Amino acid sequence: MANSQYQYVKNFERENFLLPETYIVVRVDGRGFHRFSKFYNFEKPNDVRALNVINKAAEGVFRSVQDIFMAYGDSDEYSFAFDRSSNLFERREAKLVSTVVSTFTAHYISAWASQFDEPLKPEHLPTFDGRAVCYPNLKVLRDYFAWRQVDCHINNLYNTTFWTLVLKGGLSTQEAEQRLCGTLSSDKNEILFSEFGINYNNESEMFKKGTTIVWEEPLVGTGQSGEEPSARQVQRMAKKRSKIALQLLHVDIIRDQFWGRFGPNLA
Ligand code: DGT
Ligand code: MG
Ligand code: MG
Ligand code: MG
Ligand code: MG
């Protein structure tokens, strides 16, 4: 940047450098997707097309933003966890969050037509908010993802029962809401089973557990150098990554098994 009499305005800029040696998680969430999903007639309670679109958007982020080792998403949200040692953008919060959000949004829009016949309308475009949080150790990181997966489960059981009562049981949305007020998980399972012959366990794993994305094989040599990679390095890395497959899993990420296989390398 050339020096000039205006250079001093740079001093007004502030950076938040995220704590070193912590797990950075960036979560994106659709803005006003209650309305957005109504406008594009998403199927209730789960629209496979819409989930395919966010999954593709997350894959896009995974492939073009370095140092991400896992992602988890459901509904209109996705969380991306970075290697603990990542020094991407010198861990500058604004750079990290804005890059993830805009990359996610770009891929969401790009993937839309592969799933929906109705094109996106300029007055109803998908937009996302984002935030970054640092988790100091693996236990808290695991609890973070457990929190999101439990949220997915609770919402999905509620929504599945709610929309079954409305669409199959003929209740109004208000009546269904009243019916479910104060019910426990076991009550919802019982309503589905005894009144509609639906065994919740047999529902789609993607709906019940959300989607977890991991690399087929871990990448070495990223995020360790302490410097922002050069354009050439980024290009080389992108090429390397384009050859490595991503796995989309619909599994329990609360228990140990997942972390034993796919958790970060703690060495
Ligand atoms: P926000 O995040 O504060 O801007 O507001 P919303 O409206 O995005 O609320 P949020 O993120 O808490 O909830 C996600 C909304 O998206 C919720 O109203 C249900 C809707 N949604 C997400 N996925 C599906 C789907 O597959 N089918 C249907 N029908 N709705 C969905
Ligand atoms: Mg620039
Ligand atoms: Mg929200
Ligand atoms: Mg939202
Ligand atoms: Mg949401």
PDB file of C-alpha atoms and ligand atoms in Angstrom:
ATOM      1  CA  MET A   1       0.000   0.000   0.000  1.00  0.00           C
ATOM      2  CA  ALA A   2       1.525   3.354  -1.041  1.00  0.00           C
ATOM      3  CA  ASN A   3       2.245   5.876   1.679  1.00  0.00           C
ATOM      4  CA  SER A   4       0.230   9.043   1.578  1.00  0.00           C
ATOM      5  CA  GLN A   5      -1.067  11.749   3.870  1.00  0.00           C
ATOM      6  CA  TYR A   6      -4.143   9.564   4.291  1.00  0.00           C
ATOM      7  CA  GLN A   7      -2.209   6.598   5.594  1.00  0.00           C
ATOM      8  CA  TYR A   8      -2.979   7.522   9.200  1.00  0.00           C
ATOM      9  CA  VAL A   9      -6.590   6.346   8.849  1.00  0.00           C
ATOM     10  CA  LYS A  10      -5.233   2.813   9.005  1.00  0.00           C
ATOM     11  CA  ASN A  11      -4.671   3.446  12.728  1.00  0.00           C
ATOM     12  CA  PHE A  12      -8.404   3.378  13.267  1.00  0.00           C
ATOM     13  CA  GLU A  13      -8.596  -0.288  12.285  1.00  0.00           C
ATOM     14  CA  ARG A  14      -8.815  -2.882  15.037  1.00  0.00           C
ATOM     15  CA  GLU A  15      -8.093  -6.572  14.809  1.00  0.00           C
ATOM     16  CA  ASN A  16      -9.213  -9.356  17.083  1.00  0.00           C
ATOM     17  CA  PHE A  17      -6.595 -12.107  16.941  1.00  0.00           C
ATOM     18  CA  LEU A  18      -8.254 -15.297  18.113  1.00  0.00           C
ATOM     19  CA  LEU A  19      -6.488 -17.051  21.002  1.00  0.00           C
ATOM     20  CA  PRO A  20      -3.604 -19.230  19.830  1.00  0.00           C
ATOM     21  CA  GLU A  21      -3.645 -22.994  20.345  1.00  0.00           C
ATOM     22  CA  THR A  22      -7.410 -23.138  20.690  1.00  0.00           C
ATOM     23  CA  TYR A  23      -9.936 -24.790  18.391  1.00  0.00           C
ATOM     24  CA  ILE A  24     -11.623 -22.092  16.348  1.00  0.00           C
ATOM     25  CA  VAL A  25     -15.167 -22.929  15.324  1.00  0.00           C
ATOM     26  CA  VAL A  26     -16.949 -20.738  12.802  1.00  0.00           C
ATOM     27  CA  ARG A  27     -20.705 -21.258  12.674  1.00  0.00           C
ATOM     28  CA  VAL A  28     -22.859 -19.908   9.871  1.00  0.00           C
ATOM     29  CA  ASP A  29     -26.638 -19.737  10.103  1.00  0.00           C
ATOM     30  CA  GLY A  30     -29.220 -18.797   7.487  1.00  0.00           C
ATOM     31  CA  ARG A  31     -30.766 -15.369   7.986  1.00  0.00           C
ATOM     32  CA  GLY A  32     -34.525 -15.517   8.208  1.00  0.00           C
ATOM     33  CA  PHE A  33     -34.744 -19.071   6.900  1.00  0.00           C
ATOM     34  CA  HIS A  34     -38.150 -19.439   8.457  1.00  0.00           C
ATOM     35  CA  ARG A  35     -39.361 -17.086   5.745  1.00  0.00           C
ATOM     36  CA  PHE A  36     -36.909 -18.291   3.119  1.00  0.00           C
ATOM     37  CA  SER A  37     -38.025 -21.920   3.519  1.00  0.00           C
ATOM     38  CA  LYS A  38     -41.674 -20.875   3.211  1.00  0.00           C
ATOM     39  CA  PHE A  39     -41.022 -18.800   0.113  1.00  0.00           C
ATOM     40  CA  TYR A  40     -39.353 -21.695  -1.735  1.00  0.00           C
ATOM     41  CA  ASN A  41     -41.832 -24.244  -0.381  1.00  0.00           C
ATOM     42  CA  PHE A  42     -39.355 -26.404   1.499  1.00  0.00           C
ATOM     43  CA  GLU A  43     -40.867 -29.758   2.374  1.00  0.00           C
ATOM     44  CA  LYS A  44     -41.844 -30.161   5.994  1.00  0.00           C
ATOM     45  CA  PRO A  45     -40.283 -30.966   8.318  1.00  0.00           C
ATOM     46  CA  ASN A  46     -37.158 -31.751   6.257  1.00  0.00           C
ATOM     47  CA  ASP A  47     -36.391 -30.863   2.676  1.00  0.00           C
ATOM     48  CA  VAL A  48     -33.719 -33.172   1.281  1.00  0.00           C
ATOM     49  CA  ARG A  49     -32.963 -30.704  -1.528  1.00  0.00           C
ATOM     50  CA  ALA A  50     -32.304 -27.900   0.949  1.00  0.00           C
ATOM     51  CA  LEU A  51     -30.048 -30.145   3.036  1.00  0.00           C
ATOM     52  CA  ASN A  52     -28.178 -31.187  -0.106  1.00  0.00           C
ATOM     53  CA  VAL A  53     -27.611 -27.512  -0.894  1.00  0.00           C
ATOM     54  CA  ILE A  54     -26.163 -26.658   2.541  1.00  0.00           C
ATOM     55  CA  ASN A  55     -24.055 -29.804   2.419  1.00  0.00           C
ATOM     56  CA  LYS A  56     -22.623 -28.738  -0.945  1.00  0.00           C
ATOM     57  CA  ALA A  57     -22.023 -25.235   0.409  1.00  0.00           C
ATOM     58  CA  ALA A  58     -20.133 -26.750   3.341  1.00  0.00           C
ATOM     59  CA  GLU A  59     -18.063 -28.905   0.985  1.00  0.00           C
ATOM     60  CA  GLY A  60     -17.172 -25.735  -0.906  1.00  0.00           C
ATOM     61  CA  VAL A  61     -15.919 -24.123   2.297  1.00  0.00           C
ATOM     62  CA  PHE A  62     -14.025 -27.258   3.246  1.00  0.00           C
ATOM     63  CA  ARG A  63     -12.231 -27.277  -0.090  1.00  0.00           C
ATOM     64  CA  SER A  64     -11.384 -23.611  -0.406  1.00  0.00           C
ATOM     65  CA  VAL A  65     -10.645 -22.505   3.155  1.00  0.00           C
ATOM     66  CA  GLN A  66      -7.532 -24.116   4.607  1.00  0.00           C
ATOM     67  CA  ASP A  67      -7.064 -25.897   7.927  1.00  0.00           C
ATOM     68  CA  ILE A  68     -10.637 -27.121   8.493  1.00  0.00           C
ATOM     69  CA  PHE A  69     -10.711 -30.677   9.827  1.00  0.00           C
ATOM     70  CA  MET A  70     -14.419 -31.193  10.417  1.00  0.00           C
ATOM     71  CA  ALA A  71     -17.776 -29.608   9.843  1.00  0.00           C
ATOM     72  CA  TYR A  72     -21.227 -30.348  11.194  1.00  0.00           C
ATOM     73  CA  GLY A  73     -24.550 -29.032   9.979  1.00  0.00           C
ATOM     74  CA  ASP A  74     -28.322 -29.373   9.996  1.00  0.00           C
ATOM     75  CA  SER A  75     -31.345 -27.172   9.280  1.00  0.00           C
ATOM     76  CA  ASP A  76     -29.882 -23.838   8.064  1.00  0.00           C
ATOM     77  CA  GLU A  77     -26.571 -23.937   9.936  1.00  0.00           C
ATOM     78  CA  TYR A  78     -23.050 -25.307   9.646  1.00  0.00           C
ATOM     79  CA  SER A  79     -20.091 -25.298  12.040  1.00  0.00           C
ATOM     80  CA  PHE A  80     -16.489 -25.519  10.828  1.00  0.00           C
ATOM     81  CA  ALA A  81     -13.663 -26.522  13.175  1.00  0.00           C
ATOM     82  CA  PHE A  82     -10.101 -25.442  12.415  1.00  0.00           C
ATOM     83  CA  ASP A  83      -6.877 -27.205  13.335  1.00  0.00           C
ATOM     84  CA  ARG A  84      -5.701 -26.047  16.710  1.00  0.00           C
ATOM     85  CA  SER A  85      -2.393 -24.893  15.250  1.00  0.00           C
ATOM     86  CA  SER A  86      -3.958 -23.103  12.293  1.00  0.00           C
ATOM     87  CA  ASN A  87      -2.516 -19.700  11.583  1.00  0.00           C
ATOM     88  CA  LEU A  88      -4.830 -18.908   8.732  1.00  0.00           C
ATOM     89  CA  PHE A  89      -5.145 -15.132   8.273  1.00  0.00           C
ATOM     90  CA  GLU A  90      -2.994 -14.860  11.421  1.00  0.00           C
ATOM     91  CA  ARG A  91      -6.189 -15.964  13.227  1.00  0.00           C
ATOM     92  CA  ARG A  92      -7.801 -12.597  12.527  1.00  0.00           C
ATOM     93  CA  GLU A  93     -11.444 -13.038  13.492  1.00  0.00           C
ATOM     94  CA  ALA A  94     -13.004 -10.736  10.899  1.00  0.00           C
ATOM     95  CA  LYS A  95     -11.044 -12.295   8.031  1.00  0.00           C
ATOM     96  CA  LEU A  96     -11.893 -15.828   9.118  1.00  0.00           C
ATOM     97  CA  VAL A  97     -15.594 -15.257   9.710  1.00  0.00           C
ATOM     98  CA  SER A  98     -16.205 -13.141   6.627  1.00  0.00           C
ATOM     99  CA  THR A  99     -14.305 -15.571   4.389  1.00  0.00           C
ATOM    100  CA  VAL A 100     -16.234 -18.592   5.657  1.00  0.00           C
ATOM    101  CA  VAL A 101     -19.587 -16.814   5.404  1.00  0.00           C
ATOM    102  CA  SER A 102     -19.075 -15.481   1.896  1.00  0.00           C
ATOM    103  CA  THR A 103     -17.584 -18.740   0.611  1.00  0.00           C
ATOM    104  CA  PHE A 104     -20.511 -20.645   2.100  1.00  0.00           C
ATOM    105  CA  THR A 105     -23.038 -18.240   0.583  1.00  0.00           C
ATOM    106  CA  ALA A 106     -21.405 -18.330  -2.855  1.00  0.00           C
ATOM    107  CA  HIS A 107     -21.474 -22.131  -2.921  1.00  0.00           C
ATOM    108  CA  TYR A 108     -25.034 -22.213  -1.590  1.00  0.00           C
ATOM    109  CA  ILE A 109     -26.180 -20.077  -4.498  1.00  0.00           C
ATOM    110  CA  SER A 110     -24.064 -22.045  -6.940  1.00  0.00           C
ATOM    111  CA  ALA A 111     -25.544 -25.380  -5.770  1.00  0.00           C
ATOM    112  CA  TRP A 112     -29.155 -24.230  -5.703  1.00  0.00           C
ATOM    113  CA  ALA A 113     -30.060 -25.073  -9.321  1.00  0.00           C
ATOM    114  CA  SER A 114     -28.809 -28.639  -8.940  1.00  0.00           C
ATOM    115  CA  GLN A 115     -31.569 -29.241  -6.375  1.00  0.00           C
ATOM    116  CA  PHE A 116     -34.423 -26.817  -7.027  1.00  0.00           C
ATOM    117  CA  ASP A 117     -36.335 -26.226 -10.267  1.00  0.00           C
ATOM    118  CA  GLU A 118     -37.435 -22.792  -9.110  1.00  0.00           C
ATOM    119  CA  PRO A 119     -34.591 -20.306  -9.553  1.00  0.00           C
ATOM    120  CA  LEU A 120     -33.557 -18.000  -6.719  1.00  0.00           C
ATOM    121  CA  LYS A 121     -35.324 -14.647  -6.828  1.00  0.00           C
ATOM    122  CA  PRO A 122     -33.293 -11.455  -6.287  1.00  0.00           C
ATOM    123  CA  GLU A 123     -35.718 -10.345  -3.587  1.00  0.00           C
ATOM    124  CA  HIS A 124     -35.329 -13.668  -1.713  1.00  0.00           C
ATOM    125  CA  LEU A 125     -31.645 -14.495  -1.827  1.00  0.00           C
ATOM    126  CA  PRO A 126     -30.043 -16.727   0.800  1.00  0.00           C
ATOM    127  CA  THR A 127     -27.794 -14.866   3.242  1.00  0.00           C
ATOM    128  CA  PHE A 128     -25.971 -16.080   6.332  1.00  0.00           C
ATOM    129  CA  ASP A 129     -24.576 -14.697   9.546  1.00  0.00           C
ATOM    130  CA  GLY A 130     -21.427 -16.032  11.154  1.00  0.00           C
ATOM    131  CA  ARG A 131     -19.468 -16.072  14.384  1.00  0.00           C
ATOM    132  CA  ALA A 132     -16.219 -17.522  15.653  1.00  0.00           C
ATOM    133  CA  VAL A 133     -15.691 -19.091  19.048  1.00  0.00           C
ATOM    134  CA  CYS A 134     -12.446 -20.496  20.494  1.00  0.00           C
ATOM    135  CA  TYR A 135     -12.604 -23.723  22.464  1.00  0.00           C
ATOM    136  CA  PRO A 136      -9.591 -24.352  24.698  1.00  0.00           C
ATOM    137  CA  ASN A 137      -9.442 -28.150  24.590  1.00  0.00           C
ATOM    138  CA  LEU A 138     -10.857 -31.230  22.959  1.00  0.00           C
ATOM    139  CA  LYS A 139     -13.398 -31.866  25.704  1.00  0.00           C
ATOM    140  CA  VAL A 140     -15.064 -28.495  25.213  1.00  0.00           C
ATOM    141  CA  LEU A 141     -14.847 -28.832  21.440  1.00  0.00           C
ATOM    142  CA  ARG A 142     -16.590 -32.207  21.666  1.00  0.00           C
ATOM    143  CA  ASP A 143     -19.212 -30.722  23.972  1.00  0.00           C
ATOM    144  CA  TYR A 144     -19.777 -27.967  21.420  1.00  0.00           C
ATOM    145  CA  PHE A 145     -20.517 -30.478  18.659  1.00  0.00           C
ATOM    146  CA  ALA A 146     -22.601 -32.574  21.071  1.00  0.00           C
ATOM    147  CA  TRP A 147     -24.645 -29.456  21.821  1.00  0.00           C
ATOM    148  CA  ARG A 148     -25.329 -28.908  18.109  1.00  0.00           C
ATOM    149  CA  GLN A 149     -26.204 -32.565  17.497  1.00  0.00           C
ATOM    150  CA  VAL A 150     -28.539 -32.730  20.491  1.00  0.00           C
ATOM    151  CA  ASP A 151     -30.169 -29.551  19.191  1.00  0.00           C
ATOM    152  CA  CYS A 152     -30.635 -31.227  15.812  1.00  0.00           C
ATOM    153  CA  HIS A 153     -32.200 -34.278  17.472  1.00  0.00           C
ATOM    154  CA  ILE A 154     -34.560 -32.312  19.710  1.00  0.00           C
ATOM    155  CA  ASN A 155     -35.709 -30.054  16.865  1.00  0.00           C
ATOM    156  CA  ASN A 156     -36.112 -32.934  14.469  1.00  0.00           C
ATOM    157  CA  LEU A 157     -38.167 -35.044  16.868  1.00  0.00           C
ATOM    158  CA  TYR A 158     -40.370 -32.058  17.625  1.00  0.00           C
ATOM    159  CA  ASN A 159     -40.758 -31.048  13.968  1.00  0.00           C
ATOM    160  CA  THR A 160     -41.386 -34.619  12.814  1.00  0.00           C
ATOM    161  CA  THR A 161     -44.140 -35.095  15.406  1.00  0.00           C
ATOM    162  CA  PHE A 162     -45.573 -31.634  14.826  1.00  0.00           C
ATOM    163  CA  TRP A 163     -45.859 -32.025  11.042  1.00  0.00           C
ATOM    164  CA  THR A 164     -47.155 -35.590  11.332  1.00  0.00           C
ATOM    165  CA  LEU A 165     -49.961 -34.326  13.580  1.00  0.00           C
ATOM    166  CA  VAL A 166     -50.750 -31.595  11.055  1.00  0.00           C
ATOM    167  CA  LEU A 167     -50.251 -33.371   7.724  1.00  0.00           C
ATOM    168  CA  LYS A 168     -51.441 -36.870   8.700  1.00  0.00           C
ATOM    169  CA  GLY A 169     -53.487 -36.190  11.816  1.00  0.00           C
ATOM    170  CA  GLY A 170     -55.453 -33.262  10.406  1.00  0.00           C
ATOM    171  CA  LEU A 171     -54.679 -30.972  13.353  1.00  0.00           C
ATOM    172  CA  SER A 172     -54.261 -27.263  12.817  1.00  0.00           C
ATOM    173  CA  THR A 173     -50.781 -25.913  13.520  1.00  0.00           C
ATOM    174  CA  GLN A 174     -52.149 -24.333  16.688  1.00  0.00           C
ATOM    175  CA  GLU A 175     -53.706 -27.602  17.854  1.00  0.00           C
ATOM    176  CA  ALA A 176     -50.477 -29.493  17.134  1.00  0.00           C
ATOM    177  CA  GLU A 177     -48.518 -26.935  19.143  1.00  0.00           C
ATOM    178  CA  GLN A 178     -50.898 -27.329  22.084  1.00  0.00           C
ATOM    179  CA  ARG A 179     -50.756 -31.095  21.846  1.00  0.00           C
ATOM    180  CA  LEU A 180     -46.954 -31.067  22.074  1.00  0.00           C
ATOM    181  CA  CYS A 181     -46.729 -28.452  24.812  1.00  0.00           C
ATOM    182  CA  GLY A 182     -44.896 -29.965  27.806  1.00  0.00           C
ATOM    183  CA  THR A 183     -44.320 -33.360  26.183  1.00  0.00           C
ATOM    184  CA  LEU A 184     -41.106 -35.330  26.673  1.00  0.00           C
ATOM    185  CA  SER A 185     -39.153 -37.109  23.948  1.00  0.00           C
ATOM    186  CA  SER A 186     -40.742 -40.390  24.989  1.00  0.00           C
ATOM    187  CA  ASP A 187     -44.235 -38.881  24.551  1.00  0.00           C
ATOM    188  CA  LYS A 188     -43.389 -37.745  21.025  1.00  0.00           C
ATOM    189  CA  ASN A 189     -42.003 -41.165  20.120  1.00  0.00           C
ATOM    190  CA  GLU A 190     -45.210 -42.690  21.492  1.00  0.00           C
ATOM    191  CA  ILE A 191     -47.492 -40.341  19.528  1.00  0.00           C
ATOM    192  CA  LEU A 192     -45.621 -41.148  16.312  1.00  0.00           C
ATOM    193  CA  PHE A 193     -45.699 -44.891  16.966  1.00  0.00           C
ATOM    194  CA  SER A 194     -49.122 -45.550  18.430  1.00  0.00           C
ATOM    195  CA  GLU A 195     -51.106 -43.007  16.408  1.00  0.00           C
ATOM    196  CA  PHE A 196     -49.278 -43.066  13.074  1.00  0.00           C
ATOM    197  CA  GLY A 197     -47.288 -46.311  13.058  1.00  0.00           C
ATOM    198  CA  ILE A 198     -44.065 -44.355  12.646  1.00  0.00           C
ATOM    199  CA  ASN A 199     -40.960 -45.674  14.379  1.00  0.00           C
ATOM    200  CA  TYR A 200     -38.800 -42.584  14.831  1.00  0.00           C
ATOM    201  CA  ASN A 201     -35.679 -44.755  14.789  1.00  0.00           C
ATOM    202  CA  ASN A 202     -36.391 -45.579  11.156  1.00  0.00           C
ATOM    203  CA  GLU A 203     -36.380 -41.951  10.044  1.00  0.00           C
ATOM    204  CA  SER A 204     -33.535 -40.812   7.790  1.00  0.00           C
ATOM    205  CA  GLU A 205     -30.161 -40.677   9.541  1.00  0.00           C
ATOM    206  CA  MET A 206     -29.432 -37.326   7.889  1.00  0.00           C
ATOM    207  CA  PHE A 207     -32.562 -35.865   9.499  1.00  0.00           C
ATOM    208  CA  LYS A 208     -31.918 -37.377  12.917  1.00  0.00           C
ATOM    209  CA  LYS A 209     -28.166 -36.868  13.198  1.00  0.00           C
ATOM    210  CA  GLY A 210     -27.334 -34.034  10.813  1.00  0.00           C
ATOM    211  CA  THR A 211     -24.309 -34.196   8.509  1.00  0.00           C
ATOM    212  CA  THR A 212     -20.661 -34.403   9.542  1.00  0.00           C
ATOM    213  CA  ILE A 213     -17.949 -33.760   6.963  1.00  0.00           C
ATOM    214  CA  VAL A 214     -14.383 -35.012   7.333  1.00  0.00           C
ATOM    215  CA  TRP A 215     -11.455 -35.627   4.994  1.00  0.00           C
ATOM    216  CA  GLU A 216     -11.052 -39.122   3.635  1.00  0.00           C
ATOM    217  CA  GLU A 217      -7.381 -38.869   4.632  1.00  0.00           C
ATOM    218  CA  PRO A 218      -5.883 -36.171   6.821  1.00  0.00           C
ATOM    219  CA  LEU A 219      -3.857 -33.431   5.152  1.00  0.00           C
ATOM    220  CA  VAL A 220      -0.370 -32.825   6.411  1.00  0.00           C
ATOM    221  CA  GLY A 221       1.674 -29.688   6.197  1.00  0.00           C
ATOM    222  CA  THR A 222      -1.103 -27.130   6.359  1.00  0.00           C
ATOM    223  CA  GLY A 223      -1.483 -24.396   8.864  1.00  0.00           C
ATOM    224  CA  GLN A 224       1.849 -25.074  10.525  1.00  0.00           C
ATOM    225  CA  SER A 225       4.112 -22.585   8.801  1.00  0.00           C
ATOM    226  CA  GLY A 226       2.923 -19.553  10.723  1.00  0.00           C
ATOM    227  CA  GLU A 227       2.630 -17.514   7.555  1.00  0.00           C
ATOM    228  CA  GLU A 228      -0.139 -16.825   5.169  1.00  0.00           C
ATOM    229  CA  PRO A 229       0.448 -19.130   2.217  1.00  0.00           C
ATOM    230  CA  SER A 230       1.478 -17.541  -1.052  1.00  0.00           C
ATOM    231  CA  ALA A 231      -0.876 -17.549  -4.021  1.00  0.00           C
ATOM    232  CA  ARG A 232       1.105 -20.421  -5.498  1.00  0.00           C
ATOM    233  CA  GLN A 233       0.937 -22.423  -2.300  1.00  0.00           C
ATOM    234  CA  VAL A 234      -2.806 -21.861  -2.089  1.00  0.00           C
ATOM    235  CA  GLN A 235      -3.153 -23.043  -5.665  1.00  0.00           C
ATOM    236  CA  ARG A 236      -1.061 -26.129  -5.011  1.00  0.00           C
ATOM    237  CA  MET A 237      -3.000 -26.923  -1.855  1.00  0.00           C
ATOM    238  CA  ALA A 238      -6.326 -26.483  -3.646  1.00  0.00           C
ATOM    239  CA  LYS A 239      -5.148 -28.894  -6.314  1.00  0.00           C
ATOM    240  CA  LYS A 240      -4.069 -31.422  -3.721  1.00  0.00           C
ATOM    241  CA  ARG A 241      -7.340 -31.086  -1.868  1.00  0.00           C
ATOM    242  CA  SER A 242      -9.390 -31.396  -5.025  1.00  0.00           C
ATOM    243  CA  LYS A 243      -8.042 -34.946  -5.305  1.00  0.00           C
ATOM    244  CA  ILE A 244      -8.839 -35.949  -1.747  1.00  0.00           C
ATOM    245  CA  ALA A 245     -12.364 -37.105  -1.162  1.00  0.00           C
ATOM    246  CA  LEU A 246     -14.619 -35.738   1.529  1.00  0.00           C
ATOM    247  CA  GLN A 247     -16.840 -38.023   3.543  1.00  0.00           C
ATOM    248  CA  LEU A 248     -20.362 -36.969   4.438  1.00  0.00           C
ATOM    249  CA  LEU A 249     -21.430 -38.931   7.493  1.00  0.00           C
ATOM    250  CA  HIS A 250     -24.709 -39.117   9.364  1.00  0.00           C
ATOM    251  CA  VAL A 251     -23.407 -40.569  12.596  1.00  0.00           C
ATOM    252  CA  ASP A 252     -23.312 -40.064  16.340  1.00  0.00           C
ATOM    253  CA  ILE A 253     -20.600 -37.489  17.072  1.00  0.00           C
ATOM    254  CA  ILE A 254     -21.273 -37.438  20.800  1.00  0.00           C
ATOM    255  CA  ARG A 255     -19.750 -40.780  21.715  1.00  0.00           C
ATOM    256  CA  ASP A 256     -16.041 -41.695  21.585  1.00  0.00           C
ATOM    257  CA  GLN A 257     -16.109 -43.797  18.435  1.00  0.00           C
ATOM    258  CA  PHE A 258     -16.278 -40.877  15.998  1.00  0.00           C
ATOM    259  CA  TRP A 259     -13.487 -38.968  17.741  1.00  0.00           C
ATOM    260  CA  GLY A 260     -11.228 -41.987  17.865  1.00  0.00           C
ATOM    261  CA  ARG A 261     -11.424 -42.270  14.093  1.00  0.00           C
ATOM    262  CA  PHE A 262     -11.789 -38.695  12.894  1.00  0.00           C
ATOM    263  CA  GLY A 263     -10.770 -36.444  15.777  1.00  0.00           C
ATOM    264  CA  PRO A 264      -7.807 -34.084  15.462  1.00  0.00           C
ATOM    265  CA  ASN A 265      -4.320 -35.493  15.674  1.00  0.00           C
ATOM    266  CA  LEU A 266      -3.202 -34.681  19.198  1.00  0.00           C
ATOM    267  CA  ALA A 267       0.429 -35.623  18.702  1.00  0.00           C
TER     268      ALA A 267
HETATM  269  P1  DGT B   1     -32.396 -16.247  12.139  1.00  0.00           P
HETATM  270  O1  DGT B   1     -31.463 -17.409  12.092  1.00  0.00           O
HETATM  271  O2  DGT B   1     -32.436 -15.657  13.497  1.00  0.00           O
HETATM  272  O3  DGT B   1     -32.129 -15.240  11.077  1.00  0.00           O
HETATM  273  O4  DGT B   1     -33.889 -16.807  11.850  1.00  0.00           O
HETATM  274  P2  DGT B   1     -34.323 -18.156  11.129  1.00  0.00           P
HETATM  275  O5  DGT B   1     -35.707 -17.931  10.620  1.00  0.00           O
HETATM  276  O6  DGT B   1     -33.309 -18.592  10.122  1.00  0.00           O
HETATM  277  O7  DGT B   1     -34.396 -19.197  12.340  1.00  0.00           O
HETATM  278  P3  DGT B   1     -33.486 -20.442  12.740  1.00  0.00           P
HETATM  279  O8  DGT B   1     -32.132 -20.397  12.125  1.00  0.00           O
HETATM  280  O9  DGT B   1     -33.535 -20.554  14.213  1.00  0.00           O
HETATM  281  O10 DGT B   1     -34.296 -21.676  12.186  1.00  0.00           O
HETATM  282  C1  DGT B   1     -34.191 -22.185  10.905  1.00  0.00           C
HETATM  283  C2  DGT B   1     -35.496 -22.082  10.156  1.00  0.00           C
HETATM  284  O11 DGT B   1     -35.346 -22.684   8.861  1.00  0.00           O
HETATM  285  C3  DGT B   1     -36.665 -22.789  10.833  1.00  0.00           C
HETATM  286  O12 DGT B   1     -37.783 -21.926  10.821  1.00  0.00           O
HETATM  287  C4  DGT B   1     -36.961 -23.975   9.952  1.00  0.00           C
HETATM  288  C5  DGT B   1     -36.385 -23.573   8.619  1.00  0.00           C
HETATM  289  N1  DGT B   1     -35.872 -24.747   7.927  1.00  0.00           N
HETATM  290  C6  DGT B   1     -34.592 -25.177   7.880  1.00  0.00           C
HETATM  291  N2  DGT B   1     -34.505 -26.329   7.183  1.00  0.00           N
HETATM  292  C7  DGT B   1     -35.761 -26.635   6.779  1.00  0.00           C
HETATM  293  C8  DGT B   1     -36.328 -27.700   6.021  1.00  0.00           C
HETATM  294  O13 DGT B   1     -35.651 -28.630   5.562  1.00  0.00           O
HETATM  295  N3  DGT B   1     -37.675 -27.668   5.798  1.00  0.00           N
HETATM  296  C9  DGT B   1     -38.439 -26.658   6.282  1.00  0.00           C
HETATM  297  N4  DGT B   1     -39.736 -26.691   6.044  1.00  0.00           N
HETATM  298  N5  DGT B   1     -37.946 -25.630   7.007  1.00  0.00           N
HETATM  299  C10 DGT B   1     -36.630 -25.629   7.248  1.00  0.00           C
HETATM  300 MG    MG B   2      -7.801  -6.766  -0.871  1.00  0.00          MG
HETATM  301 MG    MG B   3     -30.204 -17.972  14.147  1.00  0.00          MG
HETATM  302 MG    MG B   4     -31.365 -19.121  10.688  1.00  0.00          MG
HETATM  303 MG    MG B   5     -30.710 -22.041  12.352  1.00  0.00          MG
END
